[in-house]
XYZ file of C-alpha atoms in Angstrom:
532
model
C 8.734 32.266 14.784
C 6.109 31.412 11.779
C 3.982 28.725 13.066
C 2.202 25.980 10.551
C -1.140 27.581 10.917
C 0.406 31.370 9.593
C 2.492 29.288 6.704
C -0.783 27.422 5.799
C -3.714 30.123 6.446
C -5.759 27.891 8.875
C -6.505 27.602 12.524
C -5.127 24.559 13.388
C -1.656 23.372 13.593
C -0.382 26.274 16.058
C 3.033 25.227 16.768
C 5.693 22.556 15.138
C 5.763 19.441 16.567
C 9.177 18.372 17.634
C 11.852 18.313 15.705
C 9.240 19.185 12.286
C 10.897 22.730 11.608
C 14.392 21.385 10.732
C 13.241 18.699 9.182
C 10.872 21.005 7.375
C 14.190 23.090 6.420
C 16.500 20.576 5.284
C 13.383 19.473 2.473
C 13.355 23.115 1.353
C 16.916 23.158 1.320
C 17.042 20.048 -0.870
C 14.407 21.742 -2.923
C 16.322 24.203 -4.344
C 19.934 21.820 -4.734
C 19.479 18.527 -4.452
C 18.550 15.213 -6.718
C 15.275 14.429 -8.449
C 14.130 12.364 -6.053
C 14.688 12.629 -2.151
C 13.990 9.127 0.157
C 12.560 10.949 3.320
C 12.357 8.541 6.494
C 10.198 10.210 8.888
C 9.555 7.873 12.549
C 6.066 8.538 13.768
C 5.858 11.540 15.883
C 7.093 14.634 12.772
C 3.171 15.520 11.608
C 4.265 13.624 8.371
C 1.038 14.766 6.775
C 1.075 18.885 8.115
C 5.191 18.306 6.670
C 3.754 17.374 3.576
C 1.560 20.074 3.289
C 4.205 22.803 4.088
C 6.641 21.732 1.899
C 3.674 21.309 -0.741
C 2.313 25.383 0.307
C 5.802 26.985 0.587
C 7.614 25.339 -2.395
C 5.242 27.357 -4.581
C 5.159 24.561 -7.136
C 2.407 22.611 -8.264
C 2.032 19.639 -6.128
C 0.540 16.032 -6.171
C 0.360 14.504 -2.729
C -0.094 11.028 -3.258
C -1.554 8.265 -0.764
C -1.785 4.685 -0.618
C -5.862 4.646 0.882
C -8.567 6.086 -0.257
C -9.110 6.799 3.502
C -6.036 8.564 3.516
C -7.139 10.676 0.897
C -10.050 11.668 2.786
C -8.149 12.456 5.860
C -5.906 14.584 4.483
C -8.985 16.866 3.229
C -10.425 16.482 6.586
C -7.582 18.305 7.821
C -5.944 20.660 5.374
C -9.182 21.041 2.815
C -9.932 24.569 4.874
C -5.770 25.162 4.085
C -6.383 28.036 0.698
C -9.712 29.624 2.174
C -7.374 31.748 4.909
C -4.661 34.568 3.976
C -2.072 33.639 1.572
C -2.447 30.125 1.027
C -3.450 27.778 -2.395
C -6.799 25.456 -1.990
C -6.367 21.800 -1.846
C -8.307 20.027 -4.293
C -8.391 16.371 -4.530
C -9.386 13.754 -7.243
C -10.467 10.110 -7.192
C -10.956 7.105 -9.374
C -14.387 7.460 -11.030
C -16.289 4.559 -9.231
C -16.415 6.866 -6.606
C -18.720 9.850 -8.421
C -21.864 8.851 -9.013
C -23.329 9.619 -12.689
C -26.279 12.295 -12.785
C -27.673 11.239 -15.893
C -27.825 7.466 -14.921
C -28.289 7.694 -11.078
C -27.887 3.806 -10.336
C -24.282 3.748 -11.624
C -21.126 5.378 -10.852
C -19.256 7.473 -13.392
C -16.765 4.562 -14.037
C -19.632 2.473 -15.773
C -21.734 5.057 -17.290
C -22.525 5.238 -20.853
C -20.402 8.261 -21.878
C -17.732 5.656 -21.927
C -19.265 3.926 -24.893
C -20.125 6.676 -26.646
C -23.152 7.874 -25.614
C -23.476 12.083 -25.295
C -24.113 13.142 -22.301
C -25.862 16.282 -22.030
C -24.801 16.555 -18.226
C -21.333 16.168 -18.568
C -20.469 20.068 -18.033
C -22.708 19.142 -14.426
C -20.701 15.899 -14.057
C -19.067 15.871 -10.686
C -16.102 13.806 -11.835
C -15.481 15.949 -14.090
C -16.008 19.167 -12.442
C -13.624 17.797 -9.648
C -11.152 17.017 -12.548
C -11.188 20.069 -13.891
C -10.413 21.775 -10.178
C -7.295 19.366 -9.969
C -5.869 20.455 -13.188
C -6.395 24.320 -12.270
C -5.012 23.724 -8.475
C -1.743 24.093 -7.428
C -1.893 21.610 -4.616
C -3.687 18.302 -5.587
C -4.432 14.882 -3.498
C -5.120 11.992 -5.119
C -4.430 8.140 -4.763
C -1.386 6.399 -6.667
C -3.995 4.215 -8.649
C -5.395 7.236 -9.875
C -2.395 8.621 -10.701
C -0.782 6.161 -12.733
C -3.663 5.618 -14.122
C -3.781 8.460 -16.111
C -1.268 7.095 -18.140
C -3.610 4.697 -19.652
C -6.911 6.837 -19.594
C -8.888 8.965 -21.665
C -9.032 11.551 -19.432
C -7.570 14.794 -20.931
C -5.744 14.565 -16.901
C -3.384 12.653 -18.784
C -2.467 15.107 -20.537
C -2.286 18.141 -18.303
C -2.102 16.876 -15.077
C 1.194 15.257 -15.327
C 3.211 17.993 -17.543
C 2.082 20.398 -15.241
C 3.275 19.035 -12.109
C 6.440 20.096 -10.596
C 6.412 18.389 -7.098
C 5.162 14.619 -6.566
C 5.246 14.076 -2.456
C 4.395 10.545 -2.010
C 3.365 9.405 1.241
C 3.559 5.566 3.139
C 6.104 5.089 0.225
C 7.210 1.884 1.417
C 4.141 0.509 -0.221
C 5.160 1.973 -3.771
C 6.373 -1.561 -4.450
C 3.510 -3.026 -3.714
C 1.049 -0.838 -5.037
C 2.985 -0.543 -8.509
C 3.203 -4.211 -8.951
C -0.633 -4.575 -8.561
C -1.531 -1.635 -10.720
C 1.260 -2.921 -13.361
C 0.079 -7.039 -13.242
C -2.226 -7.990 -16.357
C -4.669 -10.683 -15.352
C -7.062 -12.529 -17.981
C -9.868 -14.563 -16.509
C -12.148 -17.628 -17.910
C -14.966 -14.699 -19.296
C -11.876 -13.643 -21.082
C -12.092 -16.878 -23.478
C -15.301 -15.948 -25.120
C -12.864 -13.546 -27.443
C -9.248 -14.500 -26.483
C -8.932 -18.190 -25.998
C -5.991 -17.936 -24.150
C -4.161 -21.202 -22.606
C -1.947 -21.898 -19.889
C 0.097 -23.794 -21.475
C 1.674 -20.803 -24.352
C 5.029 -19.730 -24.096
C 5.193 -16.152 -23.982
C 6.220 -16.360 -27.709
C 2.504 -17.844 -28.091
C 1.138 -15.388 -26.125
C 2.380 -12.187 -28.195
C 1.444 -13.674 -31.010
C -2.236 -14.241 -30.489
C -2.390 -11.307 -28.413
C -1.630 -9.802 -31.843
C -4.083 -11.707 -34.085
C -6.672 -11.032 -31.481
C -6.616 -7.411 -30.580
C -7.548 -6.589 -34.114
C -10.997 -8.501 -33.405
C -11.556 -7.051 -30.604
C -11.380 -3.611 -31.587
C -13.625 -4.283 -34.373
C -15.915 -5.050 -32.421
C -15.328 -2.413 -29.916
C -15.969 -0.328 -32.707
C -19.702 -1.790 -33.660
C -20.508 -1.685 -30.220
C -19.212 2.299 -30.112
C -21.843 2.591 -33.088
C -24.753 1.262 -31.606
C -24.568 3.307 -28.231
C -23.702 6.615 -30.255
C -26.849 5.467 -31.531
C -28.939 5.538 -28.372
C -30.222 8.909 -27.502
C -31.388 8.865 -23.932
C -31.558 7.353 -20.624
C -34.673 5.511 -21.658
C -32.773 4.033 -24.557
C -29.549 2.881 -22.992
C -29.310 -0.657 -23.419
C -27.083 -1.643 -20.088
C -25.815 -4.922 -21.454
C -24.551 -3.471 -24.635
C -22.589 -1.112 -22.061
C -21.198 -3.940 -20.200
C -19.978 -5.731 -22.950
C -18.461 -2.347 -24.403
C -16.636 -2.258 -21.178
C -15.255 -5.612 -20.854
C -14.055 -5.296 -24.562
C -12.081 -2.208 -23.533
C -10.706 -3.563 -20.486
C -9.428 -6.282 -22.383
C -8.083 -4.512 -25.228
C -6.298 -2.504 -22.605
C -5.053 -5.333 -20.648
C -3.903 -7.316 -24.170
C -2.422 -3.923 -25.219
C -0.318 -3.598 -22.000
C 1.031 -6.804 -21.908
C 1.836 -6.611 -25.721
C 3.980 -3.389 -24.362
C 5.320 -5.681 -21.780
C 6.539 -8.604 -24.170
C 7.852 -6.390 -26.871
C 9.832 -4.466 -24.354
C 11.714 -7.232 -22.394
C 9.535 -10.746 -22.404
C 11.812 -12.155 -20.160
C 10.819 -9.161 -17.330
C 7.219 -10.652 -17.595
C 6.594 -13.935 -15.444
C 3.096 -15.594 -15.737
C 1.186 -17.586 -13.681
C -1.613 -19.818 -14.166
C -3.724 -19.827 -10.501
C -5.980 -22.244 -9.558
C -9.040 -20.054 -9.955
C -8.849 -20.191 -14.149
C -6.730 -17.188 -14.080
C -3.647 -16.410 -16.318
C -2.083 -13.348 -14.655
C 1.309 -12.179 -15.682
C 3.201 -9.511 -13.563
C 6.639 -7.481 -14.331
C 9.769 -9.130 -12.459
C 11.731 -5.771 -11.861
C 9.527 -2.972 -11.024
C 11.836 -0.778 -11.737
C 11.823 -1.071 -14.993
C 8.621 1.151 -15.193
C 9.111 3.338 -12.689
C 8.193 6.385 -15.276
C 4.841 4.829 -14.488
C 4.778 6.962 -11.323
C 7.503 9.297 -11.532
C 5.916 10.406 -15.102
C 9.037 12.659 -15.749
C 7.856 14.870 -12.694
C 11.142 17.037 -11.805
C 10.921 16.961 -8.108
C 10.340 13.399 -6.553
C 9.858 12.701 -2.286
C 8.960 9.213 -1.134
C 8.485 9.727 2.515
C 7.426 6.862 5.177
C 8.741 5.577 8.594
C 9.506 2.462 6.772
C 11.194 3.132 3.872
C 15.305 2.078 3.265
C 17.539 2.504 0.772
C 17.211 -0.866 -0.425
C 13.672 0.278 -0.786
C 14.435 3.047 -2.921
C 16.976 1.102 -4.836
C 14.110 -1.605 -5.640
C 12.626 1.387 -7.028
C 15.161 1.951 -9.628
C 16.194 5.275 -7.533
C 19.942 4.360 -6.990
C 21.233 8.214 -7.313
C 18.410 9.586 -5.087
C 19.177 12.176 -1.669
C 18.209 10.727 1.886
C 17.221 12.446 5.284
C 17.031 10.090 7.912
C 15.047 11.621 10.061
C 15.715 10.134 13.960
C 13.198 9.138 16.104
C 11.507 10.938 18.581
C 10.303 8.809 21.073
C 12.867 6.776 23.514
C 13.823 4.032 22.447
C 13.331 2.489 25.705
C 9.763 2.693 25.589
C 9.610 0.015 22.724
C 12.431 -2.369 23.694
C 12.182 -5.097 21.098
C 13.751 -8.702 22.246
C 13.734 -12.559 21.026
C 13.183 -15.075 23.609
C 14.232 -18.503 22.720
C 12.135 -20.803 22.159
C 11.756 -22.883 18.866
C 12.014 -21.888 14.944
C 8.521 -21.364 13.769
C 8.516 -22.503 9.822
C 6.513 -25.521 7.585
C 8.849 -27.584 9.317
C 8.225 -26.891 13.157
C 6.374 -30.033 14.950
C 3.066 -30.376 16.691
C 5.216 -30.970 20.257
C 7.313 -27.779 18.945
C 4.184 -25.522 18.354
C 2.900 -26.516 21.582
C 5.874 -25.599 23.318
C 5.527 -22.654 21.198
C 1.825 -21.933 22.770
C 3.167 -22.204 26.190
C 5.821 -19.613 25.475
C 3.055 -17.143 24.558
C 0.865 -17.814 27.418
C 3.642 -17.398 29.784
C 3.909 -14.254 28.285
C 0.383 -13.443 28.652
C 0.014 -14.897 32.335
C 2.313 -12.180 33.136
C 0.717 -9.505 31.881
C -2.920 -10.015 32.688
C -3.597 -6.515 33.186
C -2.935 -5.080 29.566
C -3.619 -5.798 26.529
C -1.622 -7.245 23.838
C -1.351 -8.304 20.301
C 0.185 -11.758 18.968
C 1.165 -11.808 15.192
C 0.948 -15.134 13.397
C 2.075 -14.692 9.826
C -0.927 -17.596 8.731
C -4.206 -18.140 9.788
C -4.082 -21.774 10.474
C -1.433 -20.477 13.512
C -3.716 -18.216 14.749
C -6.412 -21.324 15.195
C -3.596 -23.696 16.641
C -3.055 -20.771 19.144
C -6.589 -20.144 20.040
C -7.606 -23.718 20.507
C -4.721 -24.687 22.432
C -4.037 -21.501 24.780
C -4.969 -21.456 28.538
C -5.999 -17.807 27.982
C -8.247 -18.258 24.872
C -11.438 -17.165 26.658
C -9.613 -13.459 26.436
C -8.207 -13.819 22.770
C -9.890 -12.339 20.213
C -8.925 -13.836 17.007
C -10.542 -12.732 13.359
C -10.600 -13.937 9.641
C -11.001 -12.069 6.370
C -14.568 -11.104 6.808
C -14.928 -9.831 10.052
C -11.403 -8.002 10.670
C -13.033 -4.789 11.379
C -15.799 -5.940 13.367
C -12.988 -7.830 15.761
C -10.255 -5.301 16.125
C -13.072 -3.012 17.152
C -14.197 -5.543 19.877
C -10.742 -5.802 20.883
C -10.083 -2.204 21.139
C -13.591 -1.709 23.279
C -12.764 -4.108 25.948
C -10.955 -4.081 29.377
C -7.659 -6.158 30.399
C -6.803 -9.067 30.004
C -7.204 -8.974 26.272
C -5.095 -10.418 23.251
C -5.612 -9.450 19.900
C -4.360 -12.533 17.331
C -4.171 -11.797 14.360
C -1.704 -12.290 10.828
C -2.927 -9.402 9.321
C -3.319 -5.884 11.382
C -0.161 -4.312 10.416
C -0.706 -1.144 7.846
C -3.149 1.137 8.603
C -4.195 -0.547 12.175
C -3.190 1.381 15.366
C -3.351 0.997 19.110
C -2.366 3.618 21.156
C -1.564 3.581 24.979
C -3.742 1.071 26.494
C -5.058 -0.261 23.626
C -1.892 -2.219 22.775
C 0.729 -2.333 25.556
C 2.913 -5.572 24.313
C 3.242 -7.224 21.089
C 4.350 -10.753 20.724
C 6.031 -11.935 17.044
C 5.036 -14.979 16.852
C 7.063 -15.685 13.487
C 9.136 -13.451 11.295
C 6.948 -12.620 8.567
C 8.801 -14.156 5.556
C 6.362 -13.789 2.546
C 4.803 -17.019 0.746
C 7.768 -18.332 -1.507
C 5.961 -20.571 -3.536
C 5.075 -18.104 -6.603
C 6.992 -18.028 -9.662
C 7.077 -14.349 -9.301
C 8.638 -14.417 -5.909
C 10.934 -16.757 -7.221
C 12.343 -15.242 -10.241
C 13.022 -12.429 -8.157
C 14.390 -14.317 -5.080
C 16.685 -15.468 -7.761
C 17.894 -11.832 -8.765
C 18.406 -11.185 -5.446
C 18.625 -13.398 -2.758
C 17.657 -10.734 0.293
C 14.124 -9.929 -1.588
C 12.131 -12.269 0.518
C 13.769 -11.171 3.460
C 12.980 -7.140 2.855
C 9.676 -7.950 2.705
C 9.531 -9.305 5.843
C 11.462 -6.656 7.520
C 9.137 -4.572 5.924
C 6.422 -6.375 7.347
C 8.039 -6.777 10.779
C 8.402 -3.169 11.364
C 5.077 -2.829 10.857
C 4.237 -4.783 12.819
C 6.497 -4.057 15.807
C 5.142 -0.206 15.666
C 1.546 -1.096 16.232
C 1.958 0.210 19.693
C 3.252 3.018 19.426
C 1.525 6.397 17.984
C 3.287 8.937 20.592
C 6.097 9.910 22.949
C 4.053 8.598 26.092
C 3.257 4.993 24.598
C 4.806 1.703 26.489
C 4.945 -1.474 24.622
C 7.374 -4.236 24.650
C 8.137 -6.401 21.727
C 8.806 -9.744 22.312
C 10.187 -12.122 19.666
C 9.150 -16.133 20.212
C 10.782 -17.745 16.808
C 14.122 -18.550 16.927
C 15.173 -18.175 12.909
C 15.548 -14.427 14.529
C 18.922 -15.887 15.698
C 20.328 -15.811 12.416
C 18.045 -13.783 10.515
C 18.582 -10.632 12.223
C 22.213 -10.220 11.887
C 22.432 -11.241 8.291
C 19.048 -8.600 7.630
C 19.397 -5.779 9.738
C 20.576 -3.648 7.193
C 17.422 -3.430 5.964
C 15.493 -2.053 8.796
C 15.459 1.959 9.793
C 17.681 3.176 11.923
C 15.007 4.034 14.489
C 14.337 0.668 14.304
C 17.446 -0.782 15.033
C 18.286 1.132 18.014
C 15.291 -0.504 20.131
C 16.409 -4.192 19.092
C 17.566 -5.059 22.780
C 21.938 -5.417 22.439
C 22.105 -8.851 23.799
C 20.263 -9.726 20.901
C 18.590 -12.939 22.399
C 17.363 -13.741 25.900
C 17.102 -17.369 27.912
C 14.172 -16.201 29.868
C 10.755 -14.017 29.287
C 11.833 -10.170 30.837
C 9.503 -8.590 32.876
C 7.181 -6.321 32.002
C 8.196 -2.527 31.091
């Protein structure tokens, strides 16, 4: 039998992990037969990344592998960036965003702010390692690169947009139950009080308003995008550069591209585009139906797989992909090793009492008292919960609880120290794991519904009512599979908000399958179970 490490020319990887060669096989079968786009739900436990890779190596197409991190990105080098330098195999080449090259010519910036923007002529740019690393993409056959970077391309001046995109036959893109997400961030035009200087924008416009002025104004400000193009051409060397004629250039081109893309926006479908005027003097205006502009990502690429352990059809469909294959891939690891339960107790929500969150606080430290030698993390949705928790728990001398500046430097405290520790947090769900001891039971301390306040949320809320409710199944699940990074790993889920009751059988359609099958069958318990 071939092993990974003959298929991809490299030492490492020296046998399949379980269950990864059929898996591996059904891809290549749908390679040659199937859809454009294949949903590929793949539990933890397959080598998602080495599957990526060898359906990338032995398709023999050209091939963007596409993260949602930057640290991602790296890791995947780490690993396969030897995978091209053995027998047989194609190099891996990856590209970034341009903040992350630093310029030669102007050594205290990064490429993304350098001059050659704003038309000064670099005589380095043949040495430039942006665009030597550019270049390298575009001649590679097997790519890795970030989704912001990819759809950027779209809108840059890059001649990647060009090539890179027409030239790709295979676009593998991994954690792709964050496409949603990402897509709506990259895809939202915000305009900010510095903004006004040129484009006196007010919060009050309709969007009629809006398009209008947009129009009157974008002719100014290329004018003057123009003047300012002049006047660095002008400028013939590093001594010369004149930095704040360079930042201006560049805030006049971001907002001639932002005006321009929500001009797009508007004259395509206004009534797709919902605004928002935040608190913080900022107009931001983001695309109702993402799907819409999924050619954003999919950029006419023939061959299409979205592959997580969270994504769901209703994922995919959110995605515009209603005609799309599926491999649901099952999970390796027994089920009874995760058993995931709800213990009555009281419905956590903007409505739940003092005298109900206390009772809520004792649920959780009975929890806790009975399993003083592990460690466990309790998920609060908010941080005001988290504080109520902490300040009122019998055990809070063992919590560790974080906010948004010093996340890192807790979890790592947390992960460093001996039992009995608890870990409370709202946030340390993607990207966060903690293997065997590190994380042995997880309490839920409120289904994760997402902040329905928005107008965005609640435009779409109104197109379809189960929205807010896949993004907190989304949300849950990642939550619930902290714990859990191999066969061997123990940890027991336990549920302490009782809109579970109803919530779960209405929404568990939208979880995996693997998922589903550790929800315990009685569905709700009377009493906390013991320990596993």
């Amino acid at each position: 039998m071939t092993t990974p490490s003959e298929m991809l020319g490299i030492k490492k990887f020296d046998q399949w992990y379980p269950g990864q060669e059929d898996l591996y096989k059904q891809v290549m079968d749908w390679m040659g037969n199937g859809a454009q786009a294949l949903g590929l739900s793949v539990p933890t436990g397959y080598g998602k990344s080495l599957l990526g890779m060898l359906i990338a190596q032995m398709s023999g197409r050209k091939t963007v592998y596409l993260t949602a991190t930057k640290g991602l990105q790296d890791q995947l080098m780490h690993d396969f960036g030897a995978v091209g330098l053995g027998r047989g195999a194609v190099e891996l080449k990856d590209i970034k965003g341009q903040n992350e090259y630093r310029c030669i010519e102007f050594q205290s910036m990064q490429v993304d702010r350098a001059p050659c923007h704003a038309g000064y002529n670099c005589p380095s740019k043949r040495q430039c390692l942006y665009y030597m690393a550019l270049e390298q993409a575009q001649a590679s056959k097997r790519v890795v690169t970030n989704y912001h970077k990819w759809m950027y391309q779209i809108y840059s001046h890059d001649s990647m947009k060009v090539s890179m995109p027409r030239a790709t036959q295979l676009l593998i893109c991994d954690e792709a139950h964050q496409i949603a997400s990402v897509m709506e961030n990259f895809l939202t035009v915000r305009f900010t009080a510095k903004d006004r200087d040129l484009f006196p924008w007010d919060p009050h416009w309709s969007a009629r308003v809006w398009r209008s002025n947009v129009t009157d104004i974008l002719e100014l400000v290329r004018s003057r995008l123009q003047g300012l193009l002049r006047s660095v051409s002008n400028q013939s060397s590093n001594m010369d550069i004149d930095q704040k004629l360079i930042a201006e250039y560049r805030h006049l081109q971001s907002l001639d591209d932002r005006m321009d893309r929500l001009m797009v926006g508007l004259n395509d479908n206004a009534s797709n585009w919902i605004p928002e005027m935040t608190d913080d003097d900022m107009a931001v205006w983001t695309p109702l139906k993402i799907s819409r502009y999924n050619n954003v990502l999919f950029q006419g690429v023939p061959k299409v797989i979205l592959m997580s352990a969270m994504i769901t059809r209703p994922m995919m469909e959110h995605l515009g992909i209603s005609d799309g294959d599926w491999i649901d891939a099952p999970s390796l690891f027994p089920a009874s090793n995760t058993p995931i339960v709800h213990v009555k107790n009281v419905t956590v929500d903007h409505r739940t009492s003092d005298k109900e969150m206390e009772q809520w606080v004792n649920c959780i430290d009975e929890i806790i008292a009975g399993r003083q030698h592990k460690k466990g993390i309790v998920f609060t949705v908010s941080y005001a919960r988290a504080r109520f928790l902490t300040e009122r728990s019998r055990f809070k001398s063992q919590m560790y609880q974080h906010n948004s500046h010093n996340l890192r430097q807790v979890v790592d405290q947390f992960k460093r120290a001996s039992a009995p520790a608890t870990l409370v947090s709202p946030s340390v769900t993607t990207g966060w794991d903690f293997p065997s001891t590190e994380c042995e039971y997880i309490v839920v301390g409120k289904i994760p519904y997402p902040d329905t306040r928005g107008s965005v949320i609640k435009a779409r809320q109104a197109e379809d009512k189960s929205y807010p409710s896949m993004i907190a199944m989304q949300t849950l699940v990642q939550e619930c599979g902290r714990g859990t990074r191999n066969a061997d790993d123990r940890c027991q889920v336990l549920i302490v908000d009782d809109t579970w009751m109803r919530w779960w059988p209405q929404n568990k359609n939208l979880a995996p399958n693997w998922f589903k099958e550790r929800v315990h069958r009685t569905n709700s318990l009377d009493r906390i179970p013991i320990q596993i």
